[in-house]
Amino acid sequence: MKDSDAVQKNLKVDSRAADDISREIRYIDRENVVPAASYVIEAPTIEKAADITEKEIKDNDPGLPAAATEKTDRTVVATDPQKQKVDVYKINLRNNHKIKAGILTADGKTYVGAGYQAGRWETAVYTHTGRQVEAGSVMYTVKQW
């Protein structure tokens, strides 16, 4: 899950989404982010535990924590043999909508603006008078880190 190429292949996502996913998983591991839920199952091997977990999620098993059955763009079940555990990652790829507000100065005038961002695209409109749109912009995020 920390290798972008493997994420891209296994999850069938584009390279940008794979980079985002692997970066977030590395962050989760590095910062020791506390899971939304934990539970225990018995299985003869960690691989079998992952298979059971995956099937229970697919079947929407009522015994699972709500966080495990939450609807998301992707659900990834990954084994961690060193810690003898199975991790479930709930991934939303395109649910990052943002409403923005700000100011712009140009030619000695100050403009108040409002904007909207969906994924990597951002649009904004600005007004100096407060009565009409007097400027606008469209931007695309080329690189994130």
PDB file of C-alpha atoms in Angstrom, residues 4-121:
ATOM      1  CA  SER A   4       2.345   3.934  -5.775  1.00  0.00           C
ATOM      2  CA  ASP A   5       2.834   1.504  -8.667  1.00  0.00           C
ATOM      3  CA  ALA A   6       1.346  -1.387  -6.686  1.00  0.00           C
ATOM      4  CA  VAL A   7      -1.548   0.802  -5.517  1.00  0.00           C
ATOM      5  CA  GLN A   8      -2.246   1.884  -9.102  1.00  0.00           C
ATOM      6  CA  LYS A   9      -2.275  -1.714 -10.322  1.00  0.00           C
ATOM      7  CA  ASN A  10      -4.227  -3.266  -7.447  1.00  0.00           C
ATOM      8  CA  LEU A  11      -6.847  -0.534  -7.031  1.00  0.00           C
ATOM      9  CA  LYS A  12      -7.135   0.297 -10.738  1.00  0.00           C
ATOM     10  CA  VAL A  13      -6.668   4.042 -10.204  1.00  0.00           C
ATOM     11  CA  ASP A  14      -4.664   6.609 -12.142  1.00  0.00           C
ATOM     12  CA  SER A  15      -1.118   7.519 -11.126  1.00  0.00           C
ATOM     13  CA  ARG A  16      -2.196  10.724  -9.340  1.00  0.00           C
ATOM     14  CA  ALA A  17      -4.747   8.894  -7.195  1.00  0.00           C
ATOM     15  CA  ALA A  18      -2.202   6.135  -6.494  1.00  0.00           C
ATOM     16  CA  ASP A  19       0.357   8.733  -5.356  1.00  0.00           C
ATOM     17  CA  ASP A  20      -2.256  10.379  -3.096  1.00  0.00           C
ATOM     18  CA  ILE A  21      -3.326   7.051  -1.585  1.00  0.00           C
ATOM     19  CA  SER A  22       0.189   5.764  -0.909  1.00  0.00           C
ATOM     20  CA  ARG A  23       1.221   9.146   0.547  1.00  0.00           C
ATOM     21  CA  GLU A  24      -1.749   9.119   2.942  1.00  0.00           C
ATOM     22  CA  ILE A  25      -1.019   5.547   4.030  1.00  0.00           C
ATOM     23  CA  ARG A  26       2.639   6.409   4.681  1.00  0.00           C
ATOM     24  CA  TYR A  27       1.410   9.394   6.741  1.00  0.00           C
ATOM     25  CA  ILE A  28      -0.960   7.152   8.722  1.00  0.00           C
ATOM     26  CA  ASP A  29       1.875   4.740   9.521  1.00  0.00           C
ATOM     27  CA  ARG A  30       4.470   7.456  10.248  1.00  0.00           C
ATOM     28  CA  GLU A  31       2.206   9.497  12.529  1.00  0.00           C
ATOM     29  CA  ASN A  32       0.640   6.456  14.220  1.00  0.00           C
ATOM     30  CA  VAL A  33      -2.863   7.681  13.412  1.00  0.00           C
ATOM     31  CA  VAL A  34      -5.417   6.035  15.685  1.00  0.00           C
ATOM     32  CA  PRO A  35      -7.889   3.839  13.772  1.00  0.00           C
ATOM     33  CA  ALA A  36     -11.555   4.823  13.633  1.00  0.00           C
ATOM     34  CA  ALA A  37     -12.422   1.347  14.952  1.00  0.00           C
ATOM     35  CA  SER A  38     -10.756  -1.896  15.997  1.00  0.00           C
ATOM     36  CA  TYR A  39     -12.050  -5.417  16.400  1.00  0.00           C
ATOM     37  CA  VAL A  40     -10.657  -8.934  16.735  1.00  0.00           C
ATOM     38  CA  ILE A  41     -11.346 -12.057  14.688  1.00  0.00           C
ATOM     39  CA  GLU A  42      -9.790 -15.502  14.966  1.00  0.00           C
ATOM     40  CA  ALA A  43      -8.170 -17.065  11.927  1.00  0.00           C
ATOM     41  CA  PRO A  44      -5.399 -19.608  11.324  1.00  0.00           C
ATOM     42  CA  THR A  45      -3.301 -17.138   9.292  1.00  0.00           C
ATOM     43  CA  ILE A  46      -3.198 -13.404   8.722  1.00  0.00           C
ATOM     44  CA  GLU A  47      -4.071 -13.960   5.053  1.00  0.00           C
ATOM     45  CA  LYS A  48      -7.189 -15.897   6.087  1.00  0.00           C
ATOM     46  CA  ALA A  49      -8.082 -13.087   8.510  1.00  0.00           C
ATOM     47  CA  ALA A  50      -7.845 -10.625   5.592  1.00  0.00           C
ATOM     48  CA  ASP A  51     -10.066 -12.867   3.454  1.00  0.00           C
ATOM     49  CA  ILE A  52     -12.658 -13.107   6.245  1.00  0.00           C
ATOM     50  CA  THR A  53     -12.561  -9.347   6.810  1.00  0.00           C
ATOM     51  CA  GLU A  54     -12.963  -8.648   3.097  1.00  0.00           C
ATOM     52  CA  LYS A  55     -15.949 -11.022   2.846  1.00  0.00           C
ATOM     53  CA  GLU A  56     -17.620  -9.539   5.944  1.00  0.00           C
ATOM     54  CA  ILE A  57     -17.259  -6.030   4.525  1.00  0.00           C
ATOM     55  CA  LYS A  58     -18.642  -7.146   1.158  1.00  0.00           C
ATOM     56  CA  ASP A  59     -21.601  -8.845   2.906  1.00  0.00           C
ATOM     57  CA  ASN A  60     -22.152  -5.767   5.119  1.00  0.00           C
ATOM     58  CA  ASP A  61     -21.887  -7.966   8.212  1.00  0.00           C
ATOM     59  CA  PRO A  62     -23.726  -6.357  11.171  1.00  0.00           C
ATOM     60  CA  GLY A  63     -20.975  -7.511  13.550  1.00  0.00           C
ATOM     61  CA  LEU A  64     -18.435  -5.173  11.954  1.00  0.00           C
ATOM     62  CA  PRO A  65     -17.797  -1.669  13.256  1.00  0.00           C
ATOM     63  CA  ALA A  66     -19.724   0.946  11.268  1.00  0.00           C
ATOM     64  CA  ALA A  67     -16.441   2.482  10.058  1.00  0.00           C
ATOM     65  CA  ALA A  68     -15.588  -0.772   8.236  1.00  0.00           C
ATOM     66  CA  THR A  69     -18.865  -0.907   6.296  1.00  0.00           C
ATOM     67  CA  GLU A  70     -19.019   2.827   5.508  1.00  0.00           C
ATOM     68  CA  LYS A  71     -19.590   3.472   1.800  1.00  0.00           C
ATOM     69  CA  THR A  72     -16.494   4.917   0.107  1.00  0.00           C
ATOM     70  CA  ASP A  73     -14.950   4.978  -3.360  1.00  0.00           C
ATOM     71  CA  ARG A  74     -12.542   2.168  -2.455  1.00  0.00           C
ATOM     72  CA  THR A  75     -12.048  -0.235   0.430  1.00  0.00           C
ATOM     73  CA  VAL A  76      -8.616  -1.790   0.821  1.00  0.00           C
ATOM     74  CA  VAL A  77      -7.899  -4.720   3.119  1.00  0.00           C
ATOM     75  CA  ALA A  78      -4.155  -5.053   3.723  1.00  0.00           C
ATOM     76  CA  THR A  79      -2.163  -7.421   5.906  1.00  0.00           C
ATOM     77  CA  ASP A  80       0.643  -6.354   8.217  1.00  0.00           C
ATOM     78  CA  PRO A  81       2.524  -9.594   8.992  1.00  0.00           C
ATOM     79  CA  GLN A  82       5.036  -7.888  11.289  1.00  0.00           C
ATOM     80  CA  LYS A  83       2.284  -6.652  13.609  1.00  0.00           C
ATOM     81  CA  GLN A  84      -0.005  -9.644  12.948  1.00  0.00           C
ATOM     82  CA  LYS A  85      -2.930  -7.442  11.993  1.00  0.00           C
ATOM     83  CA  VAL A  86      -5.200  -6.604   9.109  1.00  0.00           C
ATOM     84  CA  ASP A  87      -5.769  -2.963   8.180  1.00  0.00           C
ATOM     85  CA  VAL A  88      -8.876  -1.694   6.407  1.00  0.00           C
ATOM     86  CA  TYR A  89      -8.461   1.572   4.532  1.00  0.00           C
ATOM     87  CA  LYS A  90     -11.583   3.475   3.457  1.00  0.00           C
ATOM     88  CA  ILE A  91     -10.658   5.728   0.540  1.00  0.00           C
ATOM     89  CA  ASN A  92     -12.642   8.569  -1.005  1.00  0.00           C
ATOM     90  CA  LEU A  93     -10.965   9.687  -4.201  1.00  0.00           C
ATOM     91  CA  ARG A  94     -13.185  12.493  -5.448  1.00  0.00           C
ATOM     92  CA  ASN A  95     -15.138  13.752  -2.448  1.00  0.00           C
ATOM     93  CA  ASN A  96     -13.004  16.790  -1.770  1.00  0.00           C
ATOM     94  CA  HIS A  97     -15.294  19.738  -2.410  1.00  0.00           C
ATOM     95  CA  LYS A  98     -14.349  23.066  -0.836  1.00  0.00           C
ATOM     96  CA  ILE A  99     -15.977  26.491  -0.655  1.00  0.00           C
ATOM     97  CA  LYS A 100     -13.426  29.298  -0.401  1.00  0.00           C
ATOM     98  CA  ALA A 101     -13.363  33.012   0.351  1.00  0.00           C
ATOM     99  CA  GLY A 102     -10.581  35.539  -0.026  1.00  0.00           C
ATOM    100  CA  ILE A 103      -9.360  38.875  -1.281  1.00  0.00           C
ATOM    101  CA  LEU A 104      -7.469  39.981  -4.364  1.00  0.00           C
ATOM    102  CA  THR A 105      -5.638  43.216  -5.007  1.00  0.00           C
ATOM    103  CA  ALA A 106      -4.931  44.495  -8.500  1.00  0.00           C
ATOM    104  CA  ASP A 107      -4.225  47.986  -9.827  1.00  0.00           C
ATOM    105  CA  GLY A 108      -4.630  49.476  -6.344  1.00  0.00           C
ATOM    106  CA  LYS A 109      -8.131  48.024  -5.901  1.00  0.00           C
ATOM    107  CA  THR A 110      -9.220  45.364  -3.432  1.00  0.00           C
ATOM    108  CA  TYR A 111     -11.664  42.686  -4.549  1.00  0.00           C
ATOM    109  CA  VAL A 112     -13.629  40.268  -2.367  1.00  0.00           C
ATOM    110  CA  GLY A 113     -13.897  36.783  -3.785  1.00  0.00           C
ATOM    111  CA  ALA A 114     -15.687  33.473  -3.384  1.00  0.00           C
ATOM    112  CA  GLY A 115     -14.593  30.210  -4.893  1.00  0.00           C
ATOM    113  CA  TYR A 116     -15.288  26.528  -5.249  1.00  0.00           C
ATOM    114  CA  GLN A 117     -12.831  23.645  -5.477  1.00  0.00           C
ATOM    115  CA  ALA A 118     -13.563  20.093  -6.618  1.00  0.00           C
ATOM    116  CA  GLY A 119     -10.571  17.802  -6.766  1.00  0.00           C
ATOM    117  CA  ARG A 120      -7.722  19.652  -8.433  1.00  0.00           C
ATOM    118  CA  TRP A 121      -9.917  22.299 -10.125  1.00  0.00           C
TER     119      TRP A 121
END
